[in-house]
PDB file of C-alpha atoms in Angstrom:
ATOM      1  CA  ALA W   1      -7.558   7.288  13.834  1.00 76.00           C
ATOM      2  CA  GLN W   2      -6.890   8.629  10.388  1.00 85.00           C
ATOM      3  CA  SER W   3      -8.602   8.497   7.025  1.00 91.00           C
ATOM      4  CA  VAL W   4      -7.832   9.272   3.403  1.00 95.00           C
ATOM      5  CA  THR W   5     -10.255  10.483   0.758  1.00 97.00           C
ATOM      6  CA  GLN W   6      -9.460  10.328  -2.910  1.00 97.00           C
ATOM      7  CA  LEU W   7     -12.135  12.467  -4.434  1.00 91.00           C
ATOM      8  CA  ASP W   8     -12.119  10.958  -7.911  1.00 95.00           C
ATOM      9  CA  SER W   9     -12.453   7.240  -8.556  1.00 95.00           C
ATOM     10  CA  GLN W  10     -11.591   7.707 -12.217  1.00 96.00           C
ATOM     11  CA  VAL W  11      -9.810  10.483 -14.123  1.00 97.00           C
ATOM     12  CA  PRO W  12      -9.678  10.423 -17.951  1.00 97.00           C
ATOM     13  CA  VAL W  13      -7.007  12.638 -19.495  1.00 97.00           C
ATOM     14  CA  PHE W  14      -5.671  13.086 -23.004  1.00 97.00           C
ATOM     15  CA  GLU W  15      -2.071  12.164 -23.641  1.00 96.00           C
ATOM     16  CA  GLU W  16       0.394  15.045 -23.054  1.00 96.00           C
ATOM     17  CA  ALA W  17      -2.189  16.965 -21.005  1.00 97.00           C
ATOM     18  CA  PRO W  18      -1.566  17.856 -17.339  1.00 97.00           C
ATOM     19  CA  VAL W  19      -3.286  15.938 -14.563  1.00 98.00           C
ATOM     20  CA  GLU W  20      -4.037  16.392 -10.872  1.00 97.00           C
ATOM     21  CA  LEU W  21      -5.192  13.544  -8.629  1.00 98.00           C
ATOM     22  CA  ARG W  22      -6.726  14.786  -5.415  1.00 98.00           C
ATOM     23  CA  CYS W  23      -6.132  13.438  -1.937  1.00 97.00           C
ATOM     24  CA  ASN W  24      -7.396  14.727   1.394  1.00 97.00           C
ATOM     25  CA  TYR W  25      -6.650  13.217   4.771  1.00 95.00           C
ATOM     26  CA  SER W  26      -7.777  13.567   8.335  1.00 91.00           C
ATOM     27  CA  SER W  27      -5.713  12.818  11.393  1.00 83.00           C
ATOM     28  CA  SER W  28      -5.439  14.052  14.939  1.00 77.00           C
ATOM     29  CA  VAL W  29      -1.647  13.785  14.844  1.00 78.00           C
ATOM     30  CA  SER W  30       1.129  14.685  12.447  1.00 78.00           C
ATOM     31  CA  VAL W  31       1.348  12.359   9.497  1.00 83.00           C
ATOM     32  CA  TYR W  32       3.569  11.029   6.793  1.00 88.00           C
ATOM     33  CA  LEU W  33       2.023  11.010   3.315  1.00 91.00           C
ATOM     34  CA  PHE W  34       2.635   8.755   0.338  1.00 93.00           C
ATOM     35  CA  TRP W  35       1.519   8.176  -3.215  1.00 96.00           C
ATOM     36  CA  TYR W  36       1.754   4.689  -4.665  1.00 96.00           C
ATOM     37  CA  VAL W  37       1.006   3.461  -8.187  1.00 97.00           C
ATOM     38  CA  GLN W  38      -0.306   0.033  -9.099  1.00 96.00           C
ATOM     39  CA  TYR W  39      -0.107  -1.302 -12.639  1.00 93.00           C
ATOM     40  CA  PRO W  40      -2.393  -4.196 -13.624  1.00 88.00           C
ATOM     41  CA  ASN W  41      -1.562  -7.460 -11.861  1.00 82.00           C
ATOM     42  CA  GLN W  42       1.294  -5.911  -9.932  1.00 87.00           C
ATOM     43  CA  GLY W  43       2.037  -4.737  -6.418  1.00 91.00           C
ATOM     44  CA  LEU W  44       2.369  -1.135  -5.283  1.00 93.00           C
ATOM     45  CA  GLN W  45       5.273   1.042  -6.355  1.00 93.00           C
ATOM     46  CA  LEU W  46       6.210   4.142  -4.387  1.00 91.00           C
ATOM     47  CA  LEU W  47       5.887   7.346  -6.420  1.00 95.00           C
ATOM     48  CA  LEU W  48       6.820   9.861  -3.742  1.00 93.00           C
ATOM     49  CA  LYS W  49       6.551  10.625  -0.055  1.00 89.00           C
ATOM     50  CA  TYR W  50       6.338  13.541   2.321  1.00 89.00           C
ATOM     51  CA  LEU W  51       7.990  13.068   5.707  1.00 82.00           C
ATOM     52  CA  SER W  52       9.046  16.612   6.614  1.00 79.00           C
ATOM     53  CA  GLY W  53      10.710  19.674   5.158  1.00 83.00           C
ATOM     54  CA  SER W  54       9.770  21.170   1.811  1.00 86.00           C
ATOM     55  CA  THR W  55       6.074  20.847   1.087  1.00 90.00           C
ATOM     56  CA  LEU W  56       6.684  20.280  -2.635  1.00 95.00           C
ATOM     57  CA  VAL W  57       7.842  16.751  -3.183  1.00 94.00           C
ATOM     58  CA  LYS W  58       9.169  15.368  -6.434  1.00 95.00           C
ATOM     59  CA  GLY W  59       8.903  11.710  -7.283  1.00 94.00           C
ATOM     60  CA  ILE W  60       9.600   9.252 -10.044  1.00 94.00           C
ATOM     61  CA  ASN W  61       8.234   9.390 -13.583  1.00 93.00           C
ATOM     62  CA  GLY W  62       7.815  13.176 -13.475  1.00 96.00           C
ATOM     63  CA  PHE W  63       5.201  13.230 -10.705  1.00 97.00           C
ATOM     64  CA  GLU W  64       5.138  15.745  -7.876  1.00 97.00           C
ATOM     65  CA  ALA W  65       2.856  16.453  -4.948  1.00 97.00           C
ATOM     66  CA  GLU W  66       2.307  19.340  -2.583  1.00 96.00           C
ATOM     67  CA  PHE W  67       1.564  18.957   1.098  1.00 94.00           C
ATOM     68  CA  ASN W  68      -0.922  21.544   2.340  1.00 94.00           C
ATOM     69  CA  LYS W  69      -1.362  21.277   6.080  1.00 91.00           C
ATOM     70  CA  SER W  70      -4.115  23.889   6.380  1.00 92.00           C
ATOM     71  CA  GLN W  71      -6.226  22.142   3.756  1.00 93.00           C
ATOM     72  CA  THR W  72      -5.088  18.663   4.827  1.00 93.00           C
ATOM     73  CA  SER W  73      -4.377  17.812   1.218  1.00 95.00           C
ATOM     74  CA  PHE W  74      -1.637  16.054  -0.719  1.00 97.00           C
ATOM     75  CA  HIS W  75      -2.581  16.321  -4.388  1.00 97.00           C
ATOM     76  CA  LEU W  76      -0.534  14.552  -7.035  1.00 98.00           C
ATOM     77  CA  ARG W  77       0.330  16.316 -10.282  1.00 98.00           C
ATOM     78  CA  LYS W  78       2.086  15.684 -13.556  1.00 98.00           C
ATOM     79  CA  PRO W  79       2.508  18.379 -16.219  1.00 97.00           C
ATOM     80  CA  SER W  80       2.286  16.031 -19.203  1.00 97.00           C
ATOM     81  CA  VAL W  81       1.012  12.466 -19.026  1.00 97.00           C
ATOM     82  CA  HIS W  82       1.988   9.534 -21.181  1.00 96.00           C
ATOM     83  CA  ILE W  83      -0.003   6.486 -22.169  1.00 95.00           C
ATOM     84  CA  SER W  84       2.209   4.430 -19.845  1.00 94.00           C
ATOM     85  CA  ASP W  85       0.861   6.389 -16.848  1.00 96.00           C
ATOM     86  CA  THR W  86      -2.413   4.498 -17.108  1.00 96.00           C
ATOM     87  CA  ALA W  87      -2.705   2.817 -13.711  1.00 96.00           C
ATOM     88  CA  GLU W  88      -4.361   2.953 -10.288  1.00 97.00           C
ATOM     89  CA  TYR W  89      -2.988   5.578  -7.930  1.00 98.00           C
ATOM     90  CA  PHE W  90      -3.266   5.342  -4.164  1.00 97.00           C
ATOM     91  CA  CYS W  91      -2.744   8.038  -1.570  1.00 97.00           C
ATOM     92  CA  ALA W  92      -1.735   6.757   1.878  1.00 93.00           C
ATOM     93  CA  VAL W  93      -1.093   8.187   5.305  1.00 91.00           C
ATOM     94  CA  SER W  94       0.771   6.973   8.345  1.00 85.00           C
ATOM     95  CA  ASP W  95       0.884   8.569  11.738  1.00 77.00           C
ATOM     96  CA  ARG W  96       4.164   9.321  13.385  1.00 61.00           C
ATOM     97  CA  ARG W  97       3.807   6.758  16.136  1.00 55.00           C
ATOM     98  CA  GLY W  98       6.351   4.393  14.695  1.00 49.00           C
ATOM     99  CA  GLY W  99       4.127   3.212  11.882  1.00 51.00           C
ATOM    100  CA  ALA W 100       2.526   0.703  14.196  1.00 54.00           C
ATOM    101  CA  ASP W 101      -0.924   1.117  12.695  1.00 65.00           C
ATOM    102  CA  GLY W 102       0.232   0.501   9.175  1.00 78.00           C
ATOM    103  CA  LEU W 103      -0.638   2.607   6.196  1.00 87.00           C
ATOM    104  CA  THR W 104      -4.177   3.878   5.728  1.00 90.00           C
ATOM    105  CA  PHE W 105      -5.029   4.004   2.034  1.00 94.00           C
ATOM    106  CA  GLY W 106      -7.557   5.889  -0.006  1.00 96.00           C
ATOM    107  CA  LYS W 107      -9.850   3.974  -2.349  1.00 95.00           C
ATOM    108  CA  GLY W 108      -7.652   4.750  -5.324  1.00 96.00           C
ATOM    109  CA  THR W 109      -7.981   6.795  -8.514  1.00 97.00           C
ATOM    110  CA  HIS W 110      -7.898   5.083 -11.871  1.00 97.00           C
ATOM    111  CA  LEU W 111      -5.979   7.307 -14.286  1.00 97.00           C
ATOM    112  CA  ILE W 112      -7.013   6.677 -17.871  1.00 96.00           C
ATOM    113  CA  ILE W 113      -4.862   8.194 -20.591  1.00 95.00           C
ATOM    114  CA  GLN W 114      -6.626   8.703 -23.884  1.00 92.00           C
ATOM    115  CA  PRO W 115      -4.583   8.968 -27.104  1.00 88.00           C
TER     116      PRO W 115
ATOM    117  CA  LYS P   1      19.174  -5.085  -3.919  1.00 68.00           C
ATOM    118  CA  ALA P   2      16.403  -7.603  -4.446  1.00 80.00           C
ATOM    119  CA  GLY P   3      12.893  -6.383  -3.761  1.00 92.00           C
ATOM    120  CA  VAL P   4      10.170  -7.922  -1.646  1.00 95.00           C
ATOM    121  CA  THR P   5       9.252 -11.373  -2.892  1.00 97.00           C
ATOM    122  CA  GLN P   6       6.018 -13.228  -2.290  1.00 97.00           C
ATOM    123  CA  THR P   7       5.149 -16.831  -2.948  1.00 97.00           C
ATOM    124  CA  PRO P   8       3.097 -18.205  -4.454  1.00 97.00           C
ATOM    125  CA  ARG P   9       1.875 -15.574  -6.886  1.00 96.00           C
ATOM    126  CA  TYR P  10      -1.443 -17.305  -7.501  1.00 96.00           C
ATOM    127  CA  LEU P  11      -3.435 -19.716  -5.384  1.00 96.00           C
ATOM    128  CA  ILE P  12      -6.817 -21.385  -5.737  1.00 98.00           C
ATOM    129  CA  LYS P  13      -8.461 -22.930  -2.703  1.00 97.00           C
ATOM    130  CA  THR P  14     -11.935 -24.106  -1.722  1.00 97.00           C
ATOM    131  CA  ARG P  15     -14.078 -22.944   1.162  1.00 97.00           C
ATOM    132  CA  GLY P  16     -13.076 -24.393   4.505  1.00 97.00           C
ATOM    133  CA  GLN P  17      -9.462 -25.003   3.560  1.00 98.00           C
ATOM    134  CA  GLN P  18      -6.533 -23.135   5.022  1.00 98.00           C
ATOM    135  CA  VAL P  19      -3.719 -21.352   3.221  1.00 98.00           C
ATOM    136  CA  THR P  20      -0.226 -20.086   4.014  1.00 98.00           C
ATOM    137  CA  LEU P  21       1.398 -17.231   2.127  1.00 98.00           C
ATOM    138  CA  SER P  22       5.061 -16.354   2.299  1.00 98.00           C
ATOM    139  CA  CYS P  23       6.949 -13.070   2.143  1.00 98.00           C
ATOM    140  CA  SER P  24      10.675 -12.367   2.015  1.00 97.00           C
ATOM    141  CA  PRO P  25      11.514  -8.755   2.823  1.00 95.00           C
ATOM    142  CA  ILE P  26      14.255  -6.602   1.377  1.00 91.00           C
ATOM    143  CA  SER P  27      17.599  -7.499   2.901  1.00 90.00           C
ATOM    144  CA  GLY P  28      18.117  -5.561   6.133  1.00 86.00           C
ATOM    145  CA  HIS P  29      14.452  -4.730   6.646  1.00 87.00           C
ATOM    146  CA  ARG P  30      13.080  -5.971   9.936  1.00 87.00           C
ATOM    147  CA  SER P  31       9.481  -4.870   9.693  1.00 88.00           C
ATOM    148  CA  VAL P  32       6.965  -6.763   7.556  1.00 92.00           C
ATOM    149  CA  SER P  33       3.355  -5.714   7.094  1.00 93.00           C
ATOM    150  CA  TRP P  34       0.502  -7.501   5.371  1.00 96.00           C
ATOM    151  CA  TYR P  35      -2.414  -5.940   3.520  1.00 96.00           C
ATOM    152  CA  GLN P  36      -5.535  -7.308   1.875  1.00 97.00           C
ATOM    153  CA  GLN P  37      -6.748  -5.696  -1.350  1.00 96.00           C
ATOM    154  CA  THR P  38     -10.275  -6.278  -2.635  1.00 95.00           C
ATOM    155  CA  PRO P  39     -12.389  -4.318  -5.138  1.00 91.00           C
ATOM    156  CA  GLY P  40     -14.993  -3.557  -2.491  1.00 89.00           C
ATOM    157  CA  GLN P  41     -12.908  -2.701   0.559  1.00 92.00           C
ATOM    158  CA  GLY P  42      -9.722  -1.498  -1.105  1.00 93.00           C
ATOM    159  CA  LEU P  43      -6.421  -1.863   0.713  1.00 94.00           C
ATOM    160  CA  GLN P  44      -6.724  -2.845   4.355  1.00 94.00           C
ATOM    161  CA  PHE P  45      -3.987  -3.390   6.928  1.00 92.00           C
ATOM    162  CA  LEU P  46      -3.846  -6.899   8.364  1.00 95.00           C
ATOM    163  CA  PHE P  47      -0.878  -6.887  10.740  1.00 92.00           C
ATOM    164  CA  GLU P  48       2.740  -5.918  11.168  1.00 91.00           C
ATOM    165  CA  TYR P  49       5.653  -7.922  12.485  1.00 92.00           C
ATOM    166  CA  PHE P  50       8.894  -6.537  13.793  1.00 88.00           C
ATOM    167  CA  SER P  51      11.722  -8.660  15.167  1.00 88.00           C
ATOM    168  CA  GLU P  52       9.498 -11.763  15.272  1.00 93.00           C
ATOM    169  CA  THR P  53       6.767 -10.013  17.287  1.00 93.00           C
ATOM    170  CA  GLN P  54       3.378  -8.891  16.098  1.00 92.00           C
ATOM    171  CA  ARG P  55       3.423  -5.183  16.751  1.00 85.00           C
ATOM    172  CA  ASN P  56      -0.060  -4.319  15.605  1.00 85.00           C
ATOM    173  CA  LYS P  57      -3.123  -5.859  14.057  1.00 89.00           C
ATOM    174  CA  GLY P  58      -5.882  -4.506  11.873  1.00 90.00           C
ATOM    175  CA  ASN P  59      -9.560  -5.250  12.172  1.00 91.00           C
ATOM    176  CA  PHE P  60      -9.662  -8.812  10.842  1.00 95.00           C
ATOM    177  CA  PRO P  61     -11.035 -11.992  12.447  1.00 96.00           C
ATOM    178  CA  GLY P  62      -8.786 -14.446  14.239  1.00 95.00           C
ATOM    179  CA  ARG P  63      -8.785 -16.721  11.193  1.00 97.00           C
ATOM    180  CA  PHE P  64      -6.060 -14.437   9.878  1.00 98.00           C
ATOM    181  CA  SER P  65      -2.733 -14.945  11.584  1.00 97.00           C
ATOM    182  CA  GLY P  66       0.911 -14.524  10.857  1.00 97.00           C
ATOM    183  CA  ARG P  67       4.409 -15.002  12.096  1.00 97.00           C
ATOM    184  CA  GLN P  68       7.906 -13.783  11.440  1.00 97.00           C
ATOM    185  CA  PHE P  69      11.106 -15.758  11.537  1.00 97.00           C
ATOM    186  CA  SER P  70      14.536 -14.759  12.789  1.00 95.00           C
ATOM    187  CA  ASN P  71      15.646 -13.938   9.226  1.00 94.00           C
ATOM    188  CA  SER P  72      12.669 -11.509   8.969  1.00 94.00           C
ATOM    189  CA  ARG P  73      10.798 -13.680   6.488  1.00 97.00           C
ATOM    190  CA  SER P  74       7.105 -13.734   7.260  1.00 98.00           C
ATOM    191  CA  GLU P  75       4.153 -15.994   6.659  1.00 98.00           C
ATOM    192  CA  MET P  76       0.475 -15.327   6.957  1.00 98.00           C
ATOM    193  CA  ASN P  77      -2.129 -18.002   7.417  1.00 98.00           C
ATOM    194  CA  VAL P  78      -5.833 -17.943   6.781  1.00 98.00           C
ATOM    195  CA  SER P  79      -7.845 -20.799   8.235  1.00 95.00           C
ATOM    196  CA  THR P  80     -11.355 -21.931   7.320  1.00 96.00           C
ATOM    197  CA  LEU P  81     -11.386 -19.970   4.092  1.00 97.00           C
ATOM    198  CA  GLU P  82     -14.510 -18.092   3.050  1.00 97.00           C
ATOM    199  CA  LEU P  83     -15.493 -16.837  -0.397  1.00 97.00           C
ATOM    200  CA  GLY P  84     -14.912 -13.273   0.838  1.00 96.00           C
ATOM    201  CA  ASP P  85     -11.262 -14.018   1.497  1.00 97.00           C
ATOM    202  CA  SER P  86     -10.608 -13.927  -2.244  1.00 97.00           C
ATOM    203  CA  ALA P  87      -8.217 -11.026  -2.634  1.00 97.00           C
ATOM    204  CA  LEU P  88      -4.744  -9.851  -3.491  1.00 96.00           C
ATOM    205  CA  TYR P  89      -2.570 -10.167  -0.400  1.00 97.00           C
ATOM    206  CA  LEU P  90       0.307  -7.727  -0.352  1.00 97.00           C
ATOM    207  CA  CYS P  91       3.351  -7.827   1.826  1.00 96.00           C
ATOM    208  CA  ALA P  92       5.469  -4.771   2.532  1.00 93.00           C
ATOM    209  CA  SER P  93       8.799  -4.406   4.256  1.00 91.00           C
ATOM    210  CA  SER P  94      10.253  -1.263   5.704  1.00 86.00           C
ATOM    211  CA  SER P  95      13.654   0.049   6.472  1.00 75.00           C
ATOM    212  CA  PRO P  96      15.107   0.116   9.963  1.00 63.00           C
ATOM    213  CA  ASP P  97      14.000   3.724  10.388  1.00 62.00           C
ATOM    214  CA  TRP P  98      10.324   2.721  10.323  1.00 54.00           C
ATOM    215  CA  ASP P  99      10.337   1.796  13.980  1.00 52.00           C
ATOM    216  CA  ARG P 100      11.352   5.379  14.748  1.00 51.00           C
ATOM    217  CA  GLY P 101       8.322   6.707  12.977  1.00 48.00           C
ATOM    218  CA  GLY P 102       9.666   7.355   9.544  1.00 50.00           C
ATOM    219  CA  ASP P 103      10.495   6.102   6.125  1.00 66.00           C
ATOM    220  CA  THR P 104       8.778   3.905   3.667  1.00 78.00           C
ATOM    221  CA  GLN P 105       7.090   0.599   3.081  1.00 85.00           C
ATOM    222  CA  TYR P 106       8.122  -1.275  -0.062  1.00 89.00           C
ATOM    223  CA  PHE P 107       5.605  -3.683  -1.503  1.00 93.00           C
ATOM    224  CA  GLY P 108       5.900  -7.069  -3.097  1.00 95.00           C
ATOM    225  CA  PRO P 109       3.926  -8.181  -6.174  1.00 95.00           C
ATOM    226  CA  GLY P 110       1.254  -9.860  -4.072  1.00 96.00           C
ATOM    227  CA  THR P 111      -0.372 -13.273  -3.914  1.00 97.00           C
ATOM    228  CA  ARG P 112      -3.705 -13.571  -5.701  1.00 96.00           C
ATOM    229  CA  LEU P 113      -5.913 -15.904  -3.649  1.00 98.00           C
ATOM    230  CA  THR P 114      -9.107 -17.238  -5.165  1.00 97.00           C
ATOM    231  CA  VAL P 115     -11.523 -19.125  -2.928  1.00 98.00           C
ATOM    232  CA  LEU P 116     -14.074 -21.297  -4.718  1.00 97.00           C
TER     233      LEU P 116
END
């Protein structure tokens, strides 16, 4: 079994400031890690993913995340946020057993950009 | 390439009724998964279908069921609706590499079900 913890339910940030959204996971097996974004009244859009290889992963809209196996973390960062980044962000994990158990999601972090 | 489509986008039902939701995956994707999203429980995995077979199921009662057709389109059905079934139901399809333990699920816009 695996679990995902997003430590902050809400993160307010001023426009053009940097932001970090935290994600920790637990799993007894190797995992794949994902960040998704959800805008109001929409489905989930993939921001980035870690499957293997380099631990620093770059995604869309200027976001990046770093996989840290020893700390079981996959924090999401952006150096300068824009008002359009206001949304709900979900960290998700999948084990490597063919994805048969589906994605396990964190509770989400609401990113609020203040002008 | 067209994305994942879900119909209908919005649905209002009353307690005790049943409902069927539809999902068309991205062309070439053979795996379809369903998730329920509620404010209280967040995103929870319902089940996954691959090549017309249910490959795995989350922790939901038997009132929730699904099926997949030969063209990979999928439907999910909820019978005897309860107020707590009000949620956003999301469908996701994944590329052929998913069955080998990799790659990504792509989500549709969801169906918003309201049970009165």
